[in-house]
Amino acid sequence: MPKTYDLIDLAPPAEKAFLVAVDTGAEDGWSAQESLSELANLAVTAGADVVGAEWQNRRHVDPNWYVGKGKAEELLAAKRETGFDTLIADDELSPSQQRALEELLNVKVIDRSRLILDIFALHAQTHEGRLQVELAQLEYQLPRLTRLWTHLSRTGGGIGTRGPGESQLETDRRIIRTRISKMKERVEQVRQQRATAARGRDRRLWPTVGIVGYTNAGKSTLLNALVGSEVARAEDMLFATLDPTSRQVRLGDGQTAIVTDTVGFIHKLPHQLVDAFRATLEEVNRADVLIEVVDAADPHHDEHRATVQAVLDELGAGDKPRVVALNKADLVERAALDGSAPAPAIGGAVLVSALTGFGLNTLRAEIAAVLASLWTDVDVILPYTAGELLARVRERGTVDIDYRERDVRITGRIAPALAGELEAIAERWQEALLADASATSA
């Protein structure tokens, strides 16, 4: 009888992570404990096993140790007790702070920014996403070089490539700067491709709607619910979706919009990510209207909204028209579970549940109303030969159409870009009528 062998699990054991934070009182609405709770979720998302956490109240972070010297030495006792092999700080560490803690504790030390970058690298699925994550990682690593980057040089380096007296570290810095330059060129190509695609949408004159919000607020689930099928990855984890997904969504009254799901925001989002993902986040700037998705069941949703607003302001999209979708209503409102009452729209906010479908029709109507508020009044006369344009007018406006003997009169409200096209054709038609009248009278 053949022997049977037990399968050996070759997966490496999870890193034991210990979290540390400094509470300076500077974070509005965020205590160190609350920020550490979010940091723990990030660490778990990255695959770590969180074995403990400590925080310290200080007026300022220590320039040498991040925490005070005494607290840093207390971490040695925590290491003996928990056996942690990775220390994660809740703020971005300077290179000297990182080195000091590593030498004291003899463990790997990373900060919140590096942890988020690692999660982005883990979840980036497309070529575009991987490009932007790598660029962010390189820019983060540049000031922290410790002779780690010569492996990036394939054909360069060696005899004849170094300047007089150039050190190995200087060579590594030159290599990584060259790579950053190349990555920026490739990300710029992505930006141009997105701009070309956006111009195509503009030619079709479809309104555009961008979904924004704090990570794990349910943006992808909401897009799937609006479309009626699963088109975006939706999981209960931080930063499940990095790459934008765009789909047509019917809003009612014959209106169609292009709705785009974008990357989620988070407290203390590394500036390298905002810079690197600017090509993707430009979808937010191009949008006519934003849907801000808020987790209505999260006790920190006000702080989350402040974080989202800060990032939108940085992108130059903070004043865009928006509709607030208070998502996960099934966790806070009984009607969202049994449908006993319709979802109201109050002050531009709609209580919805992307999971149960509660409030989606109200949300569609609210988006359509905001888009309609951006429209302009028209009263034009077009020839019957402009049939294709008439079809788009019906799709992109609220109009009355009067079919007359020789032409069509259109009155109502439509999108500004379409109004300009109508007025140009109407002007040419009037010129043709005047020329015809002149010829007849002659």
CSV table of C-alpha atoms in Angstrom, one decimal:
chain,number,residue,atom,x,y,z
A,1,MET,CA,0.0,0.0,0.0
A,2,PRO,CA,1.5,3.4,-1.0
A,3,LYS,CA,2.6,5.7,1.7
A,4,THR,CA,0.6,8.9,2.4
A,5,TYR,CA,2.3,12.1,3.4
A,6,ASP,CA,0.9,15.0,5.3
A,7,LEU,CA,1.1,18.2,3.3
A,8,ILE,CA,3.5,20.7,4.8
A,9,ASP,CA,2.3,24.3,5.0
A,10,LEU,CA,5.2,26.2,3.4
A,11,ALA,CA,3.6,29.6,3.9
A,12,PRO,CA,5.8,31.9,6.1
A,13,PRO,CA,4.4,32.6,9.5
A,14,ALA,CA,2.6,35.9,9.9
A,15,GLU,CA,4.8,38.8,11.2
A,16,LYS,CA,4.1,39.7,14.8
A,17,ALA,CA,3.4,43.4,14.8
A,18,PHE,CA,3.5,45.8,17.7
A,19,LEU,CA,1.9,49.3,17.2
A,20,VAL,CA,3.0,52.6,18.7
A,21,ALA,CA,1.7,56.1,18.5
A,22,VAL,CA,2.2,59.6,19.9
A,23,ASP,CA,-0.8,61.7,20.9
A,24,THR,CA,0.1,65.4,20.5
A,25,GLY,CA,-3.5,66.5,20.5
A,26,ALA,CA,-3.0,68.0,17.1
A,27,GLU,CA,-5.4,65.6,15.2
A,28,ASP,CA,-8.9,67.0,15.3
A,29,GLY,CA,-11.4,64.3,16.3
A,30,TRP,CA,-8.7,61.6,16.4
A,31,SER,CA,-7.3,60.2,19.6
A,32,ALA,CA,-4.2,58.0,19.6
A,33,GLN,CA,-6.3,55.0,20.6
A,34,GLU,CA,-8.7,55.5,17.7
A,35,SER,CA,-5.9,56.0,15.2
A,36,LEU,CA,-4.2,52.9,16.5
A,37,SER,CA,-7.4,50.9,16.0
A,38,GLU,CA,-7.4,51.9,12.3
A,39,LEU,CA,-3.6,51.1,12.2
A,40,ALA,CA,-4.4,47.7,13.5
A,41,ASN,CA,-6.9,47.1,10.7
A,42,LEU,CA,-4.3,48.2,8.2
A,43,ALA,CA,-1.7,45.8,9.7
A,44,VAL,CA,-4.2,42.9,9.5
A,45,THR,CA,-5.0,43.8,5.9
A,46,ALA,CA,-1.3,43.6,5.2
A,47,GLY,CA,-1.1,40.1,6.7
A,48,ALA,CA,0.4,40.8,10.1
A,49,ASP,CA,-0.7,39.5,13.5
A,50,VAL,CA,-1.1,42.4,15.9
A,51,VAL,CA,0.2,41.4,19.3
A,52,GLY,CA,0.1,44.7,21.2
A,53,ALA,CA,0.0,48.5,21.1
A,54,GLU,CA,1.1,51.4,23.2
A,55,TRP,CA,0.7,55.2,22.9
A,56,GLN,CA,2.2,58.2,24.6
A,57,ASN,CA,0.9,61.7,25.3
A,58,ARG,CA,3.5,64.2,24.4
A,59,ARG,CA,3.5,67.8,23.3
A,60,HIS,CA,5.7,66.9,20.3
A,61,VAL,CA,7.1,63.7,18.9
A,62,ASP,CA,10.7,63.0,19.9
A,63,PRO,CA,13.1,64.0,17.0
A,64,ASN,CA,15.3,61.0,17.8
A,65,TRP,CA,13.1,58.2,19.0
A,66,TYR,CA,9.5,59.3,17.9
A,67,VAL,CA,8.3,58.3,21.4
A,68,GLY,CA,10.4,59.5,24.3
A,69,LYS,CA,13.6,57.7,25.2
A,70,GLY,CA,12.0,56.1,28.3
A,71,LYS,CA,9.0,54.8,26.3
A,72,ALA,CA,11.4,53.5,23.6
A,73,GLU,CA,13.2,51.4,26.3
A,74,GLU,CA,9.8,50.1,27.6
A,75,LEU,CA,9.3,48.7,24.1
A,76,LEU,CA,12.2,46.3,24.9
A,77,ALA,CA,10.1,44.8,27.7
A,78,ALA,CA,7.1,44.6,25.4
A,79,LYS,CA,9.3,42.7,22.8
A,80,ARG,CA,10.3,40.2,25.4
A,81,GLU,CA,6.7,39.7,26.5
A,82,THR,CA,5.1,39.5,23.1
A,83,GLY,CA,7.9,38.4,20.8
A,84,PHE,CA,7.1,41.0,18.2
A,85,ASP,CA,9.4,41.2,15.2
A,86,THR,CA,7.9,44.3,13.5
A,87,LEU,CA,7.3,47.7,15.1
A,88,ILE,CA,4.8,49.9,13.3
A,89,ALA,CA,4.6,53.6,14.1
A,90,ASP,CA,1.3,55.5,13.5
A,91,ASP,CA,3.1,58.5,11.9
A,92,GLU,CA,5.7,58.8,9.2
A,93,LEU,CA,9.2,58.3,10.7
A,94,SER,CA,12.3,60.2,9.7
A,95,PRO,CA,15.2,58.0,8.6
A,96,SER,CA,17.0,58.8,11.9
A,97,GLN,CA,14.0,57.8,14.0
A,98,GLN,CA,13.7,54.6,12.1
A,99,ARG,CA,17.3,53.7,12.5
A,100,ALA,CA,17.4,54.5,16.2
A,101,LEU,CA,14.4,52.2,17.0
A,102,GLU,CA,15.8,49.4,14.8
A,103,GLU,CA,19.2,49.6,16.6
A,104,LEU,CA,17.5,49.6,20.0
A,105,LEU,CA,15.0,46.9,19.4
A,106,ASN,CA,16.8,44.8,16.7
A,107,VAL,CA,13.5,44.4,14.8
A,108,LYS,CA,12.1,45.7,11.6
A,109,VAL,CA,10.6,49.2,12.0
A,110,ILE,CA,8.1,50.7,9.6
A,111,ASP,CA,5.7,53.6,9.7
A,112,ARG,CA,2.1,54.1,8.7
A,113,SER,CA,3.0,55.4,5.2
A,114,ARG,CA,5.1,52.4,4.4
A,115,LEU,CA,2.4,50.1,5.6
A,116,ILE,CA,-0.2,51.7,3.4
A,117,LEU,CA,2.2,51.6,0.5
A,118,ASP,CA,2.7,47.8,1.0
A,119,ILE,CA,-1.1,47.3,1.1
A,120,PHE,CA,-1.4,49.2,-2.2
A,121,ALA,CA,1.3,47.0,-3.7
A,122,LEU,CA,-0.5,43.9,-2.5
A,123,HIS,CA,-3.9,45.0,-4.0
A,124,ALA,CA,-2.7,46.7,-7.3
A,125,GLN,CA,-4.1,44.4,-10.0
A,126,THR,CA,-3.7,46.4,-13.3
A,127,HIS,CA,-0.5,47.6,-15.0
A,128,GLU,CA,-1.6,51.2,-14.3
A,129,GLY,CA,-2.1,50.5,-10.6
A,130,ARG,CA,1.3,48.7,-10.3
A,131,LEU,CA,3.1,51.6,-12.0
A,132,GLN,CA,1.6,54.2,-9.7
A,133,VAL,CA,2.3,52.2,-6.6
A,134,GLU,CA,5.9,51.5,-7.6
A,135,LEU,CA,6.5,55.2,-8.2
A,136,ALA,CA,5.1,56.0,-4.7
A,137,GLN,CA,7.3,53.4,-3.1
A,138,LEU,CA,10.4,54.7,-4.9
A,139,GLU,CA,9.8,58.3,-3.8
A,140,TYR,CA,9.2,57.1,-0.2
A,141,GLN,CA,12.4,55.1,-0.2
A,142,LEU,CA,14.7,57.7,-1.7
A,143,PRO,CA,15.5,59.6,1.5
A,144,ARG,CA,15.8,56.3,3.4
A,145,LEU,CA,18.4,54.6,1.2
A,146,THR,CA,20.9,52.4,3.0
A,147,ARG,CA,22.7,50.7,0.1
A,148,LEU,CA,19.6,48.7,-0.9
A,149,TRP,CA,19.0,49.7,-4.5
A,150,THR,CA,21.9,48.6,-6.6
A,151,HIS,CA,19.8,45.6,-7.7
A,152,LEU,CA,17.6,48.0,-9.7
A,153,SER,CA,20.6,48.6,-12.1
A,154,ARG,CA,20.6,46.0,-14.9
A,155,THR,CA,22.9,47.3,-17.6
A,156,GLY,CA,24.1,50.5,-15.9
A,157,GLY,CA,26.7,50.8,-13.1
A,158,GLY,CA,30.2,49.4,-12.9
A,159,ILE,CA,33.4,50.6,-14.6
A,160,GLY,CA,33.1,53.9,-16.4
A,161,THR,CA,29.7,54.9,-14.9
A,162,ARG,CA,30.7,56.5,-11.6
A,163,GLY,CA,31.9,60.0,-11.0
A,164,PRO,CA,35.3,60.6,-9.3
A,165,GLY,CA,35.0,59.6,-5.7
A,166,GLU,CA,31.3,58.7,-5.9
A,167,SER,CA,30.3,56.5,-3.0
A,168,GLN,CA,28.1,53.4,-3.3
A,169,LEU,CA,25.2,55.3,-1.6
A,170,GLU,CA,25.4,58.1,-4.1
A,171,THR,CA,25.4,55.6,-6.9
A,172,ASP,CA,22.3,54.0,-5.4
A,173,ARG,CA,20.6,57.4,-5.2
A,174,ARG,CA,21.4,58.2,-8.8
A,175,ILE,CA,20.0,54.8,-9.9
A,176,ILE,CA,16.7,55.3,-8.0
A,177,ARG,CA,16.3,58.9,-9.2
A,178,THR,CA,16.7,57.6,-12.8
A,179,ARG,CA,14.1,55.0,-12.2
A,180,ILE,CA,11.8,57.6,-10.6
A,181,SER,CA,12.2,59.7,-13.7
A,182,LYS,CA,11.3,56.8,-16.0
A,183,MET,CA,8.3,55.8,-13.8
A,184,LYS,CA,7.0,59.4,-13.9
A,185,GLU,CA,7.2,59.3,-17.7
A,186,ARG,CA,5.1,56.1,-17.8
A,187,VAL,CA,2.6,57.5,-15.3
A,188,GLU,CA,2.3,60.6,-17.5
A,189,GLN,CA,1.5,58.3,-20.4
A,190,VAL,CA,-1.3,56.8,-18.3
A,191,ARG,CA,-2.6,60.3,-17.6
A,192,GLN,CA,-2.7,61.1,-21.3
A,193,GLN,CA,-4.5,57.9,-22.1
A,194,ARG,CA,-7.1,58.7,-19.5
A,195,ALA,CA,-7.5,62.2,-20.9
A,196,THR,CA,-8.1,60.8,-24.4
A,197,ALA,CA,-10.7,58.4,-23.0
A,198,ALA,CA,-12.3,61.3,-21.2
A,199,ARG,CA,-12.5,63.4,-24.4
A,200,GLY,CA,-14.3,60.4,-26.0
A,201,ARG,CA,-16.9,60.5,-23.3
A,202,ASP,CA,-17.2,64.3,-23.7
A,203,ARG,CA,-17.9,63.9,-27.4
A,204,ARG,CA,-20.8,61.6,-26.5
A,205,LEU,CA,-21.8,64.2,-24.1
A,206,TRP,CA,-22.5,61.8,-21.2
A,207,PRO,CA,-22.4,63.4,-17.8
A,208,THR,CA,-19.7,62.0,-15.5
A,209,VAL,CA,-20.1,61.1,-11.8
A,210,GLY,CA,-17.2,60.2,-9.5
A,211,ILE,CA,-17.6,58.1,-6.4
A,212,VAL,CA,-15.3,59.2,-3.6
A,213,GLY,CA,-15.1,58.4,0.1
A,214,TYR,CA,-13.2,56.9,3.0
A,215,THR,CA,-11.7,53.4,2.4
A,216,ASN,CA,-14.2,50.6,3.1
A,217,ALA,CA,-17.2,52.9,3.1
A,218,GLY,CA,-18.8,50.8,0.4
A,219,LYS,CA,-17.9,52.7,-2.8
A,220,SER,CA,-17.5,49.6,-5.0
A,221,THR,CA,-20.5,47.9,-3.6
A,222,LEU,CA,-22.5,51.0,-4.4
A,223,LEU,CA,-21.3,51.1,-8.0
A,224,ASN,CA,-22.2,47.4,-8.4
A,225,ALA,CA,-25.7,48.2,-7.0
A,226,LEU,CA,-26.2,51.2,-9.3
A,227,VAL,CA,-25.1,49.2,-12.4
A,228,GLY,CA,-27.1,46.1,-11.3
A,229,SER,CA,-24.1,43.7,-11.7
A,230,GLU,CA,-20.8,43.0,-10.1
A,231,VAL,CA,-18.3,45.2,-12.1
A,232,ALA,CA,-16.0,46.4,-9.3
A,233,ARG,CA,-14.2,44.3,-6.6
A,234,ALA,CA,-16.0,44.8,-3.3
A,235,GLU,CA,-14.6,43.2,-0.1
A,236,ASP,CA,-14.8,44.1,3.5
A,237,MET,CA,-11.2,45.3,3.8
A,238,LEU,CA,-9.2,48.5,3.6
A,239,PHE,CA,-8.2,49.5,0.1
A,240,ALA,CA,-9.8,46.5,-1.7
A,241,THR,CA,-10.1,48.6,-4.8
A,242,LEU,CA,-7.2,50.7,-6.2
A,243,ASP,CA,-7.9,50.8,-9.9
A,244,PRO,CA,-10.8,53.0,-11.1
A,245,THR,CA,-13.8,51.3,-12.8
A,246,SER,CA,-16.2,53.3,-15.0
A,247,ARG,CA,-19.7,52.1,-16.0
A,248,GLN,CA,-22.9,53.5,-17.6
A,249,VAL,CA,-25.7,54.0,-15.0
A,250,ARG,CA,-29.3,54.8,-15.8
A,251,LEU,CA,-30.6,57.7,-13.6
A,252,GLY,CA,-34.2,57.8,-14.7
A,253,ASP,CA,-36.1,60.0,-17.2
A,254,GLY,CA,-33.9,58.6,-19.9
A,255,GLN,CA,-30.7,60.0,-18.4
A,256,THR,CA,-27.5,58.1,-18.5
A,257,ALA,CA,-24.3,58.9,-16.7
A,258,ILE,CA,-20.8,57.5,-16.6
A,259,VAL,CA,-20.0,56.6,-12.9
A,260,THR,CA,-16.4,56.0,-11.9
A,261,ASP,CA,-15.3,54.3,-8.6
A,262,THR,CA,-12.0,55.7,-7.4
A,263,VAL,CA,-9.5,54.7,-4.8
A,264,GLY,CA,-10.5,55.2,-1.1
A,265,PHE,CA,-9.0,57.9,1.1
A,266,ILE,CA,-7.7,57.4,4.6
A,267,HIS,CA,-6.4,59.3,7.6
A,268,LYS,CA,-2.8,60.4,7.2
A,269,LEU,CA,-2.7,59.2,3.5
A,270,PRO,CA,0.9,59.3,2.4
A,271,HIS,CA,1.5,62.3,0.1
A,272,GLN,CA,3.5,60.1,-2.2
A,273,LEU,CA,0.3,58.2,-3.0
A,274,VAL,CA,-1.7,61.3,-3.7
A,275,ASP,CA,1.1,62.5,-6.1
A,276,ALA,CA,1.5,59.1,-7.8
A,277,PHE,CA,-2.2,58.4,-8.1
A,278,ARG,CA,-2.9,61.9,-9.5
A,279,ALA,CA,-3.4,60.4,-13.0
A,280,THR,CA,-6.1,58.2,-11.6
A,281,LEU,CA,-7.6,60.8,-9.2
A,282,GLU,CA,-8.0,63.2,-12.1
A,283,GLU,CA,-11.2,61.3,-12.8
A,284,VAL,CA,-12.5,63.1,-9.7
A,285,ASN,CA,-11.6,66.5,-11.3
A,286,ARG,CA,-13.2,65.6,-14.6
A,287,ALA,CA,-16.5,64.5,-12.9
A,288,ASP,CA,-19.5,66.8,-13.2
A,289,VAL,CA,-20.8,65.6,-9.9
A,290,LEU,CA,-19.4,63.6,-7.0
A,291,ILE,CA,-21.1,60.9,-4.9
A,292,GLU,CA,-19.5,61.0,-1.5
A,293,VAL,CA,-20.0,57.6,0.2
A,294,VAL,CA,-20.1,57.7,4.0
A,295,ASP,CA,-20.3,54.7,6.3
A,296,ALA,CA,-23.3,55.8,8.3
A,297,ALA,CA,-22.7,53.0,10.9
A,298,ASP,CA,-19.1,54.2,11.7
A,299,PRO,CA,-18.9,56.4,14.8
A,300,HIS,CA,-16.1,58.3,13.2
A,301,HIS,CA,-17.9,59.2,10.0
A,302,ASP,CA,-17.5,63.0,10.7
A,303,GLU,CA,-13.7,62.6,10.9
A,304,HIS,CA,-13.7,60.4,7.8
A,305,ARG,CA,-15.6,63.1,5.9
A,306,ALA,CA,-13.0,65.7,7.0
A,307,THR,CA,-10.2,63.5,5.7
A,308,VAL,CA,-12.1,63.1,2.3
A,309,GLN,CA,-12.6,66.8,2.1
A,310,ALA,CA,-8.9,67.5,2.8
A,311,VAL,CA,-7.8,65.2,-0.1
A,312,LEU,CA,-10.4,66.7,-2.4
A,313,ASP,CA,-9.2,70.1,-1.6
A,314,GLU,CA,-5.6,69.0,-2.4
A,315,LEU,CA,-6.8,67.7,-5.8
A,316,GLY,CA,-8.7,71.0,-6.5
A,317,ALA,CA,-12.1,69.2,-6.4
A,318,GLY,CA,-13.3,70.3,-3.0
A,319,ASP,CA,-16.0,72.6,-4.3
A,320,LYS,CA,-17.5,70.2,-6.9
A,321,PRO,CA,-21.3,69.6,-6.7
A,322,ARG,CA,-21.9,66.4,-4.7
A,323,VAL,CA,-24.5,64.1,-3.4
A,324,VAL,CA,-23.8,62.4,0.0
A,325,ALA,CA,-24.7,58.7,0.1
A,326,LEU,CA,-25.0,57.7,3.8
A,327,ASN,CA,-24.3,54.0,3.1
A,328,LYS,CA,-24.8,50.9,5.3
A,329,ALA,CA,-28.2,52.1,6.3
A,330,ASP,CA,-29.2,48.5,7.0
A,331,LEU,CA,-27.0,48.7,10.1
A,332,VAL,CA,-28.7,51.8,11.5
A,333,GLU,CA,-32.2,52.0,10.0
A,334,ARG,CA,-34.9,49.3,10.2
A,335,ALA,CA,-36.6,50.5,7.1
A,336,ALA,CA,-33.5,49.8,5.1
A,337,LEU,CA,-34.0,46.1,6.0
A,338,ASP,CA,-37.7,45.6,5.4
A,339,GLY,CA,-38.5,48.5,3.0
A,340,SER,CA,-41.2,49.8,5.3
A,341,ALA,CA,-40.6,53.4,4.3
A,342,PRO,CA,-38.9,55.2,1.3
A,343,ALA,CA,-35.5,56.7,1.7
A,344,PRO,CA,-35.7,60.5,2.1
A,345,ALA,CA,-33.2,63.0,0.6
A,346,ILE,CA,-32.3,65.7,3.1
A,347,GLY,CA,-30.0,68.5,2.3
A,348,GLY,CA,-28.3,66.7,-0.5
A,349,ALA,CA,-27.8,63.5,1.6
A,350,VAL,CA,-29.5,60.2,1.0
A,351,LEU,CA,-29.7,57.2,3.4
A,352,VAL,CA,-28.9,54.1,1.3
A,353,SER,CA,-27.9,50.5,1.6
A,354,ALA,CA,-25.8,49.3,-1.3
A,355,LEU,CA,-26.3,45.8,0.1
A,356,THR,CA,-30.1,45.7,0.2
A,357,GLY,CA,-30.9,48.3,-2.4
A,358,PHE,CA,-32.6,50.7,0.0
A,359,GLY,CA,-32.5,54.3,-1.2
A,360,LEU,CA,-30.9,53.6,-4.6
A,361,ASN,CA,-33.9,55.1,-6.6
A,362,THR,CA,-33.8,58.2,-4.4
A,363,LEU,CA,-30.0,58.4,-4.9
A,364,ARG,CA,-30.5,58.2,-8.7
A,365,ALA,CA,-33.1,60.9,-8.6
A,366,GLU,CA,-30.9,63.1,-6.5
A,367,ILE,CA,-27.9,62.7,-8.8
A,368,ALA,CA,-30.2,63.5,-11.8
A,369,ALA,CA,-31.5,66.6,-10.0
A,370,VAL,CA,-27.9,67.9,-9.3
A,371,LEU,CA,-26.9,67.2,-12.9
A,372,ALA,CA,-30.1,69.0,-14.1
A,373,SER,CA,-29.2,72.0,-11.9
A,374,LEU,CA,-26.0,72.4,-14.0
A,375,TRP,CA,-28.1,72.6,-17.2
A,376,THR,CA,-28.8,75.7,-19.2
A,377,ASP,CA,-32.0,77.0,-20.8
A,378,VAL,CA,-32.4,76.7,-24.6
A,379,ASP,CA,-34.9,77.9,-27.2
A,380,VAL,CA,-33.6,77.0,-30.6
A,381,ILE,CA,-34.9,75.9,-34.0
A,382,LEU,CA,-33.2,73.0,-35.9
A,383,PRO,CA,-33.6,71.4,-39.3
A,384,TYR,CA,-35.0,67.8,-39.5
A,385,THR,CA,-31.6,66.8,-40.8
A,386,ALA,CA,-30.2,67.1,-37.2
A,387,GLY,CA,-31.9,63.9,-36.2
A,388,GLU,CA,-28.9,62.4,-34.4
A,389,LEU,CA,-28.5,65.5,-32.3
A,390,LEU,CA,-32.2,65.5,-31.5
A,391,ALA,CA,-31.8,61.9,-30.1
A,392,ARG,CA,-29.0,63.1,-27.8
A,393,VAL,CA,-31.1,66.1,-26.7
A,394,ARG,CA,-33.8,63.7,-25.5
A,395,GLU,CA,-31.2,61.7,-23.5
A,396,ARG,CA,-29.4,64.7,-22.0
A,397,GLY,CA,-32.2,67.2,-21.1
A,398,THR,CA,-35.7,68.0,-20.1
A,399,VAL,CA,-37.1,69.6,-23.3
A,400,ASP,CA,-40.3,70.1,-25.3
A,401,ILE,CA,-40.0,69.4,-29.0
A,402,ASP,CA,-42.4,71.0,-31.4
A,403,TYR,CA,-42.3,69.4,-34.9
A,404,ARG,CA,-43.1,72.1,-37.4
A,405,GLU,CA,-43.4,72.1,-41.2
A,406,ARG,CA,-39.8,72.6,-42.1
A,407,ASP,CA,-38.0,72.4,-38.8
A,408,VAL,CA,-38.1,71.5,-35.1
A,409,ARG,CA,-38.3,73.9,-32.1
A,410,ILE,CA,-36.7,72.8,-28.9
A,411,THR,CA,-37.3,74.5,-25.6
A,412,GLY,CA,-36.2,73.4,-22.1
A,413,ARG,CA,-33.0,72.7,-20.2
A,414,ILE,CA,-30.0,70.7,-21.3
A,415,ALA,CA,-26.3,70.2,-20.6
A,416,PRO,CA,-24.2,73.3,-21.3
A,417,ALA,CA,-21.9,71.5,-23.8
A,418,LEU,CA,-24.9,70.2,-25.8
A,419,ALA,CA,-26.5,73.7,-25.6
A,420,GLY,CA,-23.5,75.1,-27.4
A,421,GLU,CA,-23.7,72.5,-30.1
A,422,LEU,CA,-27.4,73.2,-30.6
A,423,GLU,CA,-27.0,76.9,-30.8
A,424,ALA,CA,-24.2,76.6,-33.4
A,425,ILE,CA,-26.4,74.4,-35.7
A,426,ALA,CA,-29.5,76.7,-35.1
A,427,GLU,CA,-27.4,79.7,-36.1
A,428,ARG,CA,-26.4,78.0,-39.4
A,429,TRP,CA,-30.0,77.0,-40.0
A,430,GLN,CA,-31.2,80.5,-39.6
A,431,GLU,CA,-28.6,81.7,-42.0
A,432,ALA,CA,-29.8,79.1,-44.5
A,433,LEU,CA,-33.4,80.3,-44.1
A,434,LEU,CA,-32.4,83.9,-44.6
A,435,ALA,CA,-30.4,83.1,-47.7
A,436,ASP,CA,-33.3,81.0,-49.1
A,437,ALA,CA,-35.8,83.9,-48.4
A,438,SER,CA,-33.5,86.4,-50.1
A,439,ALA,CA,-33.2,84.2,-53.2
A,440,THR,CA,-37.0,83.7,-53.3
A,441,SER,CA,-37.7,87.4,-53.1
A,442,ALA,CA,-35.1,88.2,-55.8
